[in-house]
Coordinates of C-alpha atoms in Angstrom, one line a residue:
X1 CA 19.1 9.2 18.7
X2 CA 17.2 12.4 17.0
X3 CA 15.9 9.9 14.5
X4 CA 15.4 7.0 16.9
X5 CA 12.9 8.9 19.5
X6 CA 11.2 10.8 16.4
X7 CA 8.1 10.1 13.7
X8 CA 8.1 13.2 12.3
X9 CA 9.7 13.8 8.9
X10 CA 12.0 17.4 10.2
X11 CA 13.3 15.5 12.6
X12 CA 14.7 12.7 10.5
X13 CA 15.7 15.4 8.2
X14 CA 17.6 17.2 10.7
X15 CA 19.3 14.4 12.4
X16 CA 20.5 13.6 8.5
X17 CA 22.4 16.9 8.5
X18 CA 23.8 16.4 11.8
X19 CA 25.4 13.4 10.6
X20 CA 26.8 15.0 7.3
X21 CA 28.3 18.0 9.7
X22 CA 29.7 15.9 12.5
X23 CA 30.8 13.6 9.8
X24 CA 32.7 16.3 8.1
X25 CA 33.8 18.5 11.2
X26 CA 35.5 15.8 13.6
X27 CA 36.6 13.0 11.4
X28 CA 40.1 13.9 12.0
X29 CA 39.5 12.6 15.7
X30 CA 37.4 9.3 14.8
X31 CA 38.6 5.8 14.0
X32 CA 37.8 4.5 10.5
X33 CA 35.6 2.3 12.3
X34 CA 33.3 4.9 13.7
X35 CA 33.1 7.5 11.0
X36 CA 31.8 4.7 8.5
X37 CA 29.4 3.8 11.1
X38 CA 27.6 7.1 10.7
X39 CA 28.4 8.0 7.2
X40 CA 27.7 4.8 5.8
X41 CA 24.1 4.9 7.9
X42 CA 23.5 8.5 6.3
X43 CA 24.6 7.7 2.6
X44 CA 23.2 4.8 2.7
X45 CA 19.9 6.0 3.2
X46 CA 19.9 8.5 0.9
X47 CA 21.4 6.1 -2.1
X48 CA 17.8 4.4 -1.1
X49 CA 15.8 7.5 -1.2
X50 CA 17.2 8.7 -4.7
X51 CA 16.1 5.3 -6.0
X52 CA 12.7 5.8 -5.0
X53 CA 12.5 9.4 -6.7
X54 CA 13.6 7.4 -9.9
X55 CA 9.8 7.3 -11.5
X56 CA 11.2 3.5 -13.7
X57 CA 11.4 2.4 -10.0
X58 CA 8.3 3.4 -8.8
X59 CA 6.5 0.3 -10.3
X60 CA 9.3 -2.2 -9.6
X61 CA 8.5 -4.5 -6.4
X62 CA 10.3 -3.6 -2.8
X63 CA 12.1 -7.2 -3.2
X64 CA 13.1 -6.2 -7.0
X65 CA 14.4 -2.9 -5.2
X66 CA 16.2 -4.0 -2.5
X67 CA 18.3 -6.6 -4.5
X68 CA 19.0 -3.9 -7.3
X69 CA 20.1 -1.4 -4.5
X70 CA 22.3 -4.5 -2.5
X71 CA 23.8 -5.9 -6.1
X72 CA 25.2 -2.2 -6.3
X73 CA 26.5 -1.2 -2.5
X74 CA 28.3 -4.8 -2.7
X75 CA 30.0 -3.7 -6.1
X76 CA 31.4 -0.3 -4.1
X77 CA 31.9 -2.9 -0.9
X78 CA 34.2 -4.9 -3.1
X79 CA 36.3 -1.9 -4.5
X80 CA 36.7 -0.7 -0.3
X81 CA 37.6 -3.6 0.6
X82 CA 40.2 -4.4 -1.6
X83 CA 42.2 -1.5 -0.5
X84 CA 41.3 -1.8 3.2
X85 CA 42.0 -4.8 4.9
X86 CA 39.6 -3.8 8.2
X87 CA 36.8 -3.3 6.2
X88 CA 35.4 -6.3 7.7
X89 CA 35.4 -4.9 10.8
X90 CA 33.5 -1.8 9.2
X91 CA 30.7 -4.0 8.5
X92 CA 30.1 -6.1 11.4
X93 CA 30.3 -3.3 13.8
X94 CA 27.6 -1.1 12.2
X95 CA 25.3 -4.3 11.7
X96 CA 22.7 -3.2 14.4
X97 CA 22.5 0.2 12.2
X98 CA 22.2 -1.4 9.4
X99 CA 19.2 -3.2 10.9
X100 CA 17.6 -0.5 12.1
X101 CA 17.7 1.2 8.5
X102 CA 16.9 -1.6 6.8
X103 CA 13.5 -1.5 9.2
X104 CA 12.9 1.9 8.4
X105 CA 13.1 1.6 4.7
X106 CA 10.8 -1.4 4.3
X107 CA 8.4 0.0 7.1
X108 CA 8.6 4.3 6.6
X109 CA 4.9 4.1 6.0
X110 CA 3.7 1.7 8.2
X111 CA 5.3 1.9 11.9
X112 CA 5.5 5.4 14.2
X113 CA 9.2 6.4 13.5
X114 CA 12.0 4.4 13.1
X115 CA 11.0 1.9 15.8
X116 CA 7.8 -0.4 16.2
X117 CA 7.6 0.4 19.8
X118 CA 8.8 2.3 23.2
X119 CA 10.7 -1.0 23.8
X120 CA 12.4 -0.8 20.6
X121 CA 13.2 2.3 20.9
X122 CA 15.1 1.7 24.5
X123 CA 16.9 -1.1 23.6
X124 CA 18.6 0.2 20.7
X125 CA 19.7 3.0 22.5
X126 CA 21.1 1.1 24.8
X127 CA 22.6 -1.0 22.3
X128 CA 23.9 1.5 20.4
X129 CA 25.5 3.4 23.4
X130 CA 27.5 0.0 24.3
X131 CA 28.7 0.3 20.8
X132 CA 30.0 3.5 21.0
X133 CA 31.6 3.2 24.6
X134 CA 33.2 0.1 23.4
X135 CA 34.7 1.7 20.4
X136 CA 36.2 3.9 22.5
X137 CA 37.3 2.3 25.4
X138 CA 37.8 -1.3 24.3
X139 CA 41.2 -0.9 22.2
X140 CA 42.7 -4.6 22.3
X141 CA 41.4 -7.1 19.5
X142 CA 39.5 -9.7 22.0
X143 CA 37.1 -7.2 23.4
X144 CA 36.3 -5.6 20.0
X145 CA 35.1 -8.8 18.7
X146 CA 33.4 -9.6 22.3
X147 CA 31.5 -6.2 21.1
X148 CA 30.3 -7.1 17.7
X149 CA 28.8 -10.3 18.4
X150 CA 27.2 -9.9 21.6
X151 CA 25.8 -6.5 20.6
X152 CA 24.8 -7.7 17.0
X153 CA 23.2 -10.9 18.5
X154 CA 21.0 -9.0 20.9
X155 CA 20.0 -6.3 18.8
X156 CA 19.0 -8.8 15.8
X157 CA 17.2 -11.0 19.2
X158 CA 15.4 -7.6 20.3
X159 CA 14.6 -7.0 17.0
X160 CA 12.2 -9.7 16.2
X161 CA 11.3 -10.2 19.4
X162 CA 9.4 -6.4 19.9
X163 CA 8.4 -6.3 16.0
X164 CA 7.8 -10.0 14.9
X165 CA 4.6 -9.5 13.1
X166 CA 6.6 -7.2 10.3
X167 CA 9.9 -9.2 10.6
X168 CA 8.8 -12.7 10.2
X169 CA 5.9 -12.0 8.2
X170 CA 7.8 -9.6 5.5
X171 CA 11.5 -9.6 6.1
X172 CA 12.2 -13.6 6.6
X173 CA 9.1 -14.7 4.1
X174 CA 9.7 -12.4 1.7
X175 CA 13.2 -10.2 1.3
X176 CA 15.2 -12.3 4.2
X177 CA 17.8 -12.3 1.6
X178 CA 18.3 -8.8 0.1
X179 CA 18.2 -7.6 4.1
X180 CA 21.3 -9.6 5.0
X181 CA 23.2 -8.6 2.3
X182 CA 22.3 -4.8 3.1
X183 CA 23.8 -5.6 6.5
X184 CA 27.0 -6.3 4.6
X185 CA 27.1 -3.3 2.6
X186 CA 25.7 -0.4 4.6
X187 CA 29.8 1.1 5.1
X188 CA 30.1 1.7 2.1
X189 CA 29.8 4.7 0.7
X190 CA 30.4 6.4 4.0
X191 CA 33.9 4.6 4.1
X192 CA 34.3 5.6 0.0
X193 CA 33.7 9.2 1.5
X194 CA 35.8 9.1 4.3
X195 CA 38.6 7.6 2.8
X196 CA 38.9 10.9 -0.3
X197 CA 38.7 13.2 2.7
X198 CA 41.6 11.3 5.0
X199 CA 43.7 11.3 1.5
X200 CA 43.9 15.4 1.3
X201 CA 46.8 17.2 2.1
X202 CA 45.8 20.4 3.3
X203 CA 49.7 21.7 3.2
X204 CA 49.8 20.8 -0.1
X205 CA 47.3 22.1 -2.3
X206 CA 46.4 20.7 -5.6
X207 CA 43.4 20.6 -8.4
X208 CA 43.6 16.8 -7.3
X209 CA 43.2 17.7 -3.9
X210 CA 40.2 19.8 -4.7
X211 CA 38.5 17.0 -6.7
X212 CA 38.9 14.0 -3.5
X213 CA 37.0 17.2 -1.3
X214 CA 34.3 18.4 -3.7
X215 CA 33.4 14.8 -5.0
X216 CA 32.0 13.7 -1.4
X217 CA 30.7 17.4 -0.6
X218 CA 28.5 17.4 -3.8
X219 CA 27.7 13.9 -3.5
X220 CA 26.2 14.6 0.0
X221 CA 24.9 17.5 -1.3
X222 CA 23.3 16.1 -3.7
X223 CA 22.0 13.3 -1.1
X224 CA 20.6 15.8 0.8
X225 CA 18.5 17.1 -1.2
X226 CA 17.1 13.7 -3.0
X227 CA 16.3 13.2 1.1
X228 CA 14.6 16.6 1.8
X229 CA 12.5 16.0 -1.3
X230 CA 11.5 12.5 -0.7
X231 CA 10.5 12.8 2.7
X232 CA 8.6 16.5 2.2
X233 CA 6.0 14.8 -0.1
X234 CA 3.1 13.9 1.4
X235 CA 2.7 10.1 1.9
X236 CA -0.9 9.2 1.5
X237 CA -2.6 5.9 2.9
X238 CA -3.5 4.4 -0.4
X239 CA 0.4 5.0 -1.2
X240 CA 1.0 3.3 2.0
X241 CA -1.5 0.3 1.5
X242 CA 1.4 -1.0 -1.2
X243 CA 3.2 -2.6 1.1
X244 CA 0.0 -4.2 3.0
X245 CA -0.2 -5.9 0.1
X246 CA 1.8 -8.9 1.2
X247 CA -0.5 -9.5 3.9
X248 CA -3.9 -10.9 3.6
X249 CA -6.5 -8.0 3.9
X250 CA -9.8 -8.9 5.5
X251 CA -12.9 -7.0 3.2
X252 CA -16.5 -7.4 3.5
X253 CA -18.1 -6.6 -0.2
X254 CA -21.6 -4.9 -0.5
X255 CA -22.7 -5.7 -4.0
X256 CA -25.9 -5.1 -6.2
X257 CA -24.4 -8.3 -8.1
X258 CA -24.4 -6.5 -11.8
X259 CA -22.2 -8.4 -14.7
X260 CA -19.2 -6.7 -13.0
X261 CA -19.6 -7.5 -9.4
X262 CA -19.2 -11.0 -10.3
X263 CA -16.3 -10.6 -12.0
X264 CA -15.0 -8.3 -9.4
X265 CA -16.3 -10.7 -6.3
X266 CA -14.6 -13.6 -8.1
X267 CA -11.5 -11.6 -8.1
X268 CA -11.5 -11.0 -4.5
X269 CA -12.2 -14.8 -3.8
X270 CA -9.7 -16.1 -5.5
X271 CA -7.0 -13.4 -4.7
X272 CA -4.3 -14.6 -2.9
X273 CA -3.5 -11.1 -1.1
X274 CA -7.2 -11.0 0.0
X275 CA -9.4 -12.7 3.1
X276 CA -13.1 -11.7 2.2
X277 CA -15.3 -11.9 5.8
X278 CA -18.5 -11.3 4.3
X279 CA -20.8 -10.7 1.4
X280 CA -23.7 -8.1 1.8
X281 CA -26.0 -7.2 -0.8
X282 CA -27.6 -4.2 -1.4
X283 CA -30.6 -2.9 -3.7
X284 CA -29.5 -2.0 -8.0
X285 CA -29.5 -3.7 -10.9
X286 CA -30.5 -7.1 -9.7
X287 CA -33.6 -7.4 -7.1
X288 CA -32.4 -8.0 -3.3
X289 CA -33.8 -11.4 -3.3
X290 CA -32.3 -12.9 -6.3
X291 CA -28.9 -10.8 -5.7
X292 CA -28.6 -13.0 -2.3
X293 CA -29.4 -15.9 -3.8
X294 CA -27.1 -14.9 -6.5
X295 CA -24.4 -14.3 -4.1
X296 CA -24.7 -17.6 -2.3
X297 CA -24.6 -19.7 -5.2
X298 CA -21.3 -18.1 -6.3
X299 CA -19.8 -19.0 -2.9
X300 CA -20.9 -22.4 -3.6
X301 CA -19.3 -22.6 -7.0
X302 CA -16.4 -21.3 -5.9
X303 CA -16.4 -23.7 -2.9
X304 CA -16.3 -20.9 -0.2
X305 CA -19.9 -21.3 1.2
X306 CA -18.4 -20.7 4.6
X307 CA -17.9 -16.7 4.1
X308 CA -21.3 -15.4 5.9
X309 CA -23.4 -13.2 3.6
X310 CA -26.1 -11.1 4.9
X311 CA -29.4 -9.6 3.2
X312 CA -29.3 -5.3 3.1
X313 CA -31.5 -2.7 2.2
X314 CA -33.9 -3.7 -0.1
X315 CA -34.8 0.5 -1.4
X316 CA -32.7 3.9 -0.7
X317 CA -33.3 5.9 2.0
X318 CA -35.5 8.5 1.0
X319 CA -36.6 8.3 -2.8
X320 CA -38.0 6.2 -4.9
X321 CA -35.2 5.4 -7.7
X322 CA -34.3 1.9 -8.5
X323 CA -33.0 0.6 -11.8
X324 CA -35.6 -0.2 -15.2
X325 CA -37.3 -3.2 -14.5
X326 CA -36.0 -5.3 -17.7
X327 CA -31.8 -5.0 -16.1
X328 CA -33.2 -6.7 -13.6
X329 CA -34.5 -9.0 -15.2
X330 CA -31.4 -9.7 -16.7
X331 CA -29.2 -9.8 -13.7
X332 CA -31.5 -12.0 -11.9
X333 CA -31.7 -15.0 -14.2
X334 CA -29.1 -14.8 -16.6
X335 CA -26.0 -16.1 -14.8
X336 CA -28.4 -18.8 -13.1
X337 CA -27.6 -21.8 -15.2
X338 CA -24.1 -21.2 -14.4
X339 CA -24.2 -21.9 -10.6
X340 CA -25.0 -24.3 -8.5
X341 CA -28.3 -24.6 -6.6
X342 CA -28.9 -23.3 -2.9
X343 CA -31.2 -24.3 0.0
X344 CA -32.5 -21.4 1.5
X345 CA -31.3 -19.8 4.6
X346 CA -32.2 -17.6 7.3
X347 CA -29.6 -15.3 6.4
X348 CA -28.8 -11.7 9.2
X349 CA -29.2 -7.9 8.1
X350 CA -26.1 -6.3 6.7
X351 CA -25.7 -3.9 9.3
X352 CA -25.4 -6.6 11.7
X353 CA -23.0 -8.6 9.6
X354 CA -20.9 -5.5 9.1
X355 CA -20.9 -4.3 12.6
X356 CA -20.0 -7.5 14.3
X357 CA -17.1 -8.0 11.7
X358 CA -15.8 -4.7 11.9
X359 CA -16.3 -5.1 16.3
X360 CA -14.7 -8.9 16.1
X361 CA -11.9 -8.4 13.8
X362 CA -8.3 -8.0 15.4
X363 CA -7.2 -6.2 12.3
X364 CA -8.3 -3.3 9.8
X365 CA -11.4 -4.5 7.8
X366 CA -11.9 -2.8 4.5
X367 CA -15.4 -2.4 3.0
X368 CA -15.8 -2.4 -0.7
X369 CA -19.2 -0.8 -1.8
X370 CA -20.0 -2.0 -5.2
X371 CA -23.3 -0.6 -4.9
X372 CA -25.4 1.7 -3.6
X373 CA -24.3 3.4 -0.1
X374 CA -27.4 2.3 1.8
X375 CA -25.8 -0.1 3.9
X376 CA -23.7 1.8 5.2
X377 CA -26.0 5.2 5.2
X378 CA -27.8 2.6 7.9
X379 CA -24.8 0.9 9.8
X380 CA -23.6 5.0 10.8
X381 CA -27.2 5.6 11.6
X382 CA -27.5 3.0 14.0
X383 CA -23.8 3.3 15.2
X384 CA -22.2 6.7 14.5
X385 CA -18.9 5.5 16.2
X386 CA -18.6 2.8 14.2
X387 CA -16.7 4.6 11.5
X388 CA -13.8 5.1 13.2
X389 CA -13.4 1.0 13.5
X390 CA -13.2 0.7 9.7
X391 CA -10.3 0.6 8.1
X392 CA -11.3 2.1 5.2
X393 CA -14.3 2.4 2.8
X394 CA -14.0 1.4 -1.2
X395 CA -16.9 3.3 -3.3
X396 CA -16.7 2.3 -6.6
X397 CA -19.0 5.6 -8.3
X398 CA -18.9 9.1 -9.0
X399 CA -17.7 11.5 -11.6
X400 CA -15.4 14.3 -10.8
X401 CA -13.8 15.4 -13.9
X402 CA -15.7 13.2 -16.1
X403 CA -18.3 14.4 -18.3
X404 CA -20.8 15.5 -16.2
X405 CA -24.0 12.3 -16.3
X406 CA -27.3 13.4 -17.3
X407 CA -30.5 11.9 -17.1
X408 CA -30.4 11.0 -20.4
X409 CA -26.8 10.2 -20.7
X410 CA -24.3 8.0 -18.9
X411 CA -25.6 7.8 -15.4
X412 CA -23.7 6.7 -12.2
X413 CA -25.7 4.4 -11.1
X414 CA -24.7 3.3 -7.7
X415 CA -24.5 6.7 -6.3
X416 CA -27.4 8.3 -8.3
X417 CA -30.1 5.7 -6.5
X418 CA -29.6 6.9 -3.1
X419 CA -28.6 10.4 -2.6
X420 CA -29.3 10.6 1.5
X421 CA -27.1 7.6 2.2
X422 CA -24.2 9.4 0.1
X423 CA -24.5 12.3 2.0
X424 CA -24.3 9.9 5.3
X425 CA -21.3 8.3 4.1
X426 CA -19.4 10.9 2.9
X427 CA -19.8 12.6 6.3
X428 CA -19.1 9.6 8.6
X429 CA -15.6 10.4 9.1
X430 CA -14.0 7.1 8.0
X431 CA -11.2 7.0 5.9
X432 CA -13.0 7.0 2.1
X433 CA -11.2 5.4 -1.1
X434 CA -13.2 6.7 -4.4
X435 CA -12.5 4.9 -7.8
X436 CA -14.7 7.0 -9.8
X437 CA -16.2 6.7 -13.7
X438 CA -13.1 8.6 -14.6
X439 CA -11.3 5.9 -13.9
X440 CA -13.6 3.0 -14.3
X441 CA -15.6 4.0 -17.5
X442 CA -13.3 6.2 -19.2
X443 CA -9.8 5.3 -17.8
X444 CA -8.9 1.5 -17.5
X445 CA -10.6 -0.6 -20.2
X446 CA -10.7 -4.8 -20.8
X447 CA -10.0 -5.0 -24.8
X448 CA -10.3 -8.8 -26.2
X449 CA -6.1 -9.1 -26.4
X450 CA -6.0 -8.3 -22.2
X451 CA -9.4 -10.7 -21.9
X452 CA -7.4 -13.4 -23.9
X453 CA -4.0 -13.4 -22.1
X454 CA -6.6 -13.1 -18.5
X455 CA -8.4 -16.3 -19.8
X456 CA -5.3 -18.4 -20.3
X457 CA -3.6 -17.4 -16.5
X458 CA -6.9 -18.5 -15.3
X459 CA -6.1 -22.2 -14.1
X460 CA -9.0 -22.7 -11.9
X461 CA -12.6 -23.7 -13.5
X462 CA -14.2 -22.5 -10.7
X463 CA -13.5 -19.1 -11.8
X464 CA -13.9 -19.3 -16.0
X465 CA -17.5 -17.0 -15.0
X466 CA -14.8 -14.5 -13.9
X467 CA -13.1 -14.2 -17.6
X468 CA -16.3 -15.3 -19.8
X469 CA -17.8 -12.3 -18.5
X470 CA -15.1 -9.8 -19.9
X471 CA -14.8 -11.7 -22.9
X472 CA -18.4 -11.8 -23.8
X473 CA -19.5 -8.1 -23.2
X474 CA -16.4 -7.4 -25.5
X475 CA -17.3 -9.6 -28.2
X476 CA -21.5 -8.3 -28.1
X477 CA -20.1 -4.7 -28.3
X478 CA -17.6 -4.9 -30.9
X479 CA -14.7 -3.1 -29.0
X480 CA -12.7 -2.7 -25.3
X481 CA -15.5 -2.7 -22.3
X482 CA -15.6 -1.0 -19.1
X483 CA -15.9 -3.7 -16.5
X484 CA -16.1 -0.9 -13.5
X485 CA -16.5 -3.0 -10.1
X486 CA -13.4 -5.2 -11.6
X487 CA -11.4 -1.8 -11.6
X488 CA -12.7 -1.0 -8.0
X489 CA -11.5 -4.3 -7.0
X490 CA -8.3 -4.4 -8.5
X491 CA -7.5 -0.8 -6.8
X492 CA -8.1 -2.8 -3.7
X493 CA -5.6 -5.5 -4.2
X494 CA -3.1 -3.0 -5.6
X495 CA -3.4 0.7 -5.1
X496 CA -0.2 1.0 -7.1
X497 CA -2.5 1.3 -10.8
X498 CA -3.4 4.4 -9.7
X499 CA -1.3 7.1 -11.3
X500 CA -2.6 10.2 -10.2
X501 CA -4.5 9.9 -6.2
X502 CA -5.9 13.2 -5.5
X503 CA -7.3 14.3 -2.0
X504 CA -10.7 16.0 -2.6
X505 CA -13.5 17.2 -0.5
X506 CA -16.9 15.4 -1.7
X507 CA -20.3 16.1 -1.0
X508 CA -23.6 14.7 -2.6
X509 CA -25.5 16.9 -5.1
X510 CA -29.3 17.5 -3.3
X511 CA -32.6 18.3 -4.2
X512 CA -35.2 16.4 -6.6
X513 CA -33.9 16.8 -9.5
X514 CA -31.9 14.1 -11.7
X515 CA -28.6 15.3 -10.8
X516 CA -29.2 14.4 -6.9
X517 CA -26.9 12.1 -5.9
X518 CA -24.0 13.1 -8.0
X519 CA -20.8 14.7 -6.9
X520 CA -19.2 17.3 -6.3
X521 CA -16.2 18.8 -5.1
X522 CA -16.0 21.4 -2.6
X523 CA -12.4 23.8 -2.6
X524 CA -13.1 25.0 0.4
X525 CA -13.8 22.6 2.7
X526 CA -10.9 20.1 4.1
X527 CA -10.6 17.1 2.5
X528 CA -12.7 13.4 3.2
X529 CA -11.7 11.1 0.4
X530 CA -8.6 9.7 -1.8
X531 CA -10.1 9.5 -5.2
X532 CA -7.7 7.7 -7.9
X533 CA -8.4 9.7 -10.7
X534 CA -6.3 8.2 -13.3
X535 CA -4.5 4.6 -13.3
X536 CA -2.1 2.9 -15.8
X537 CA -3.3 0.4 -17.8
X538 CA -0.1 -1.7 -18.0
X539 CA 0.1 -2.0 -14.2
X540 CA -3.7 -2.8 -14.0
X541 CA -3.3 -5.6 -16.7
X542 CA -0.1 -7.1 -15.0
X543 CA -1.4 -6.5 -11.2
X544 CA -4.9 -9.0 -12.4
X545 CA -2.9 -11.1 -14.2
X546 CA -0.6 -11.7 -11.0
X547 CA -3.9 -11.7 -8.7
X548 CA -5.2 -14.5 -10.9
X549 CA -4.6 -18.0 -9.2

């Protein structure tokens, strides 16, 4: 019940050890049955935990885990059950435990505690108590097995009932089979453990006897402190985004439309895991006219004319930078050919676009700036309090430990045009997601072997823009391109490339000279962005290659 009622880390921790002492101290006065119902909950959490501290299995899918972690408990079940002919008894009884673990393993990051809601917590209390009372006071062999199947049925009834959006959606889509097995097996190891204690003879001491006692000590031990290590590192959202993954999460992209937004807005279009609710575009290397008109013709080739787009600021806020007049150029007409033809439109600001979005949505909308900040510098001017409504906010820009851009070096654009509306952002209060050149220039690169093998998954010809792109900037240069929105975008879709997320306080470099704009990081002050810093480039490759339809 310590862990049932809490959704704080100690207090899982500590209810952990009160199982391992209780366990230990009065299993001389338990049934078989009840002592594997709590050691088998305990052990069977932490054989999960040490898994996950296993770096090999921090890259392997939760379905891929579960079944490797259920093939192995039902090995062990077999073994028990051979030599113990109520072991099926064990497992039906501790099935609404099982449950409940198996809830709070896929959903630790995601739901308050162990339970989705007050309800939840009630009725398995109440469920749970039953259990016990009946273990204790119903003896005869009718009334047990009245016990396990009423209280099973309810509790599984209950379950879906007060948390259906994470149960049907995840368990019974998605791992409905590596959950019921773990209902099978969760006795296991708790009944392994009890059953080396139960075979000492205290009045006759042996080096055996010593073995069958220090085997389960230093295996919960050891258990123990897998558990106080997992749970005592920070979880941070972008580690917690992993799961969101199998649901479809609703972005709005602000783009300057460069060579790599397209690739990275096709990306996002086509992405199964992604529900894009509206395009805005934003002053940079293409003009604000023809980047609309740009956008809107990509929606038609891609047959998805019915996501709104909106027109945004057309200069930053308080200077006069913009990008040389010849990339423009460039970006404007070059792609033009390639897509279909437009009428034109009377087409709403972005601010209004993203603030009735953001307001309308039932769920967390993301915003993925592939651009200058001015749109949003502008939306939090108008609307302060609309920053605590956003999900989250993607900048794709910066340069942390990255060498330092100059004026005459490698510049970062989309943050260098519009200092002001950096400094805005940065200081809305919304929760901020940085993929910066460090990772986008100089980190995870497109080389013409990945471009080939991303070509070939491509099936859709709606989308060969998306792969030409990448293949053609690598084949001008002579050698592997950074194609830095695409990065951005796949961090969005899976925040798992990132291998090293590191929680910084940012703040925008001001004055009039050419470093305004750029970051920096301030030590002192408390922290306002996740900024993935370094990613792997084996993840990134397979993670597109998987996004590509």
């Amino acid at each position: 019940l310590m862990a049932l009622f809490s959704n704080t880390t100690t207090a899982w921790v500590l209810a952990c050890t009160t199982y391992v002492i209780i366990g230990l101290w009065q299993s001389h006065r338990w049934s078989n049955l009840q002592a594997s119902w709590w050691l088998g909950w305990m052990l069977t959490s932490f054989t999960f935990t040490s898994l996950q501290l296993i770096p090999a299995f921090q890259t392997i899918s939760t379905l891929n885990l579960l079944v490797g972690f259920t093939v192995f408990n039902l090995i062990l079940f077999s073994l028990f059950a051979l030599r113990n002919r109520h072991a099926f008894h064990h497992v039906v009884m501790i099935s609404p435990v099982a449950l409940e673990l198996a809830r709070f393993i896929l959903f630790r990051d995601l739901v308050d505690g162990l339970v989705a809601s007050r309800w939840m917590t009630i009725i398995a209390a109440v469920l749970y108590g039953f259990a016990v009372v009946a273990l204790m006071e119903w003896n005869g062999e009718r009334h047990r097995w009245i016990t396990m199947g009423v209280g099973t049925a309810v509790y599984a009834l209950m379950t879906v009932i007060f948390s259906w959006p994470m149960i049907l959606s995840y368990i019974l889509l998605y791992s409905y089979l590596p959950l019921l097995l773990i209902l099978f097996a969760t006795p296991i190891l708790g009944g392994l453990a009890l059953r080396n204690i139960q075979m000492v003879d205290y009045h006759r001491w042996s080096p055996q006897h010593a073995v069958r006692l220090t085997l389960p000590l230093g295996v919960l031990l050891l258990c123990g402190w897998l558990t106080v290590a997992f749970y005592s590192q920070p979880t941070t959202t972008a580690e917690a985004a992993v799961l969101t993954n199998q649901a479809r999460q609703k972005v709005i992209i602000d783009t300057d439309m460069s060579f790599d937004d397209y690739v990275a807005v096709m990306y996002l279009l086509q992405h199964p895991n992604i529900e894009v609710v509206g395009i805005t575009s934003v002053h940079g290397v293409a003009s604000l006219s023809a980047g609309t008109e740009n956008i809107r013709r990509l929606l038609a080739l891609t047959e998805q004319e019915s996501i709104p787009v909106a027109v945004g600021a057309a200069a930053p806020l308080a200077t006069e930078r913009q990008f040389p007049s010849a990339w423009a150029n460039v970006m404007n007409n070059a792609l033009r050919p390639t897509l279909p033809p437009v009428t034109a439109a009377k087409l709403p600001s972005a601010t209004s676009l993203m603030h009735e979005v953001v307001l309308a949505s039932p769920d967390e909308v993301t915003i993925i700036a592939l651009g200058p900040l001015t749109n949003l510098a502008e939306l939090f001017t108008q609307d302060a309090a609309i920053a605590s409504q956003i999900g989250r906010i993607v900048i794709g820009g910066g340069a942390i430990d990255a060498p330092n851009p100059t004026a005459d070096g490698e510049k970062d654009w989309n943050l260098w045009l519009d200092p002001a509306a950096n400094d805005i952002v940065l200081n809305a209060g919304t929760q901020l997601w940085v993929t910066p050149l460090d990772l986008t220039h100089y980190g995870l690169l497109f080389d013409s072997d990945f471009a080939g093998r991303w070509t070939a998954a491509n099936q859709e010809s709606e989308t060969n823009l998306m792969t030409l792109i990448p293949s053609v900037l690598i084949a001008a240069a002579g050698q592997s391109q950074p194609i830095w929105d695409m990065v951005t975008a796949a961090v969005v879709t899976n925040p798992e490339i990132c291998s090293n997320w590191q929680t910084l306080s940012l703040s925008t470099i001001h004055g009039d000279g050419e470093t305004a704009g750029f970051l920096q990081v301030n030590h002192s002050k408390p922290a306002n962005a996740h900024v993935c810093m370094q990613g792997d480039q084996t993840t990134f490759e397979t993670a597109i290659l998987n996004g590509t339809n």
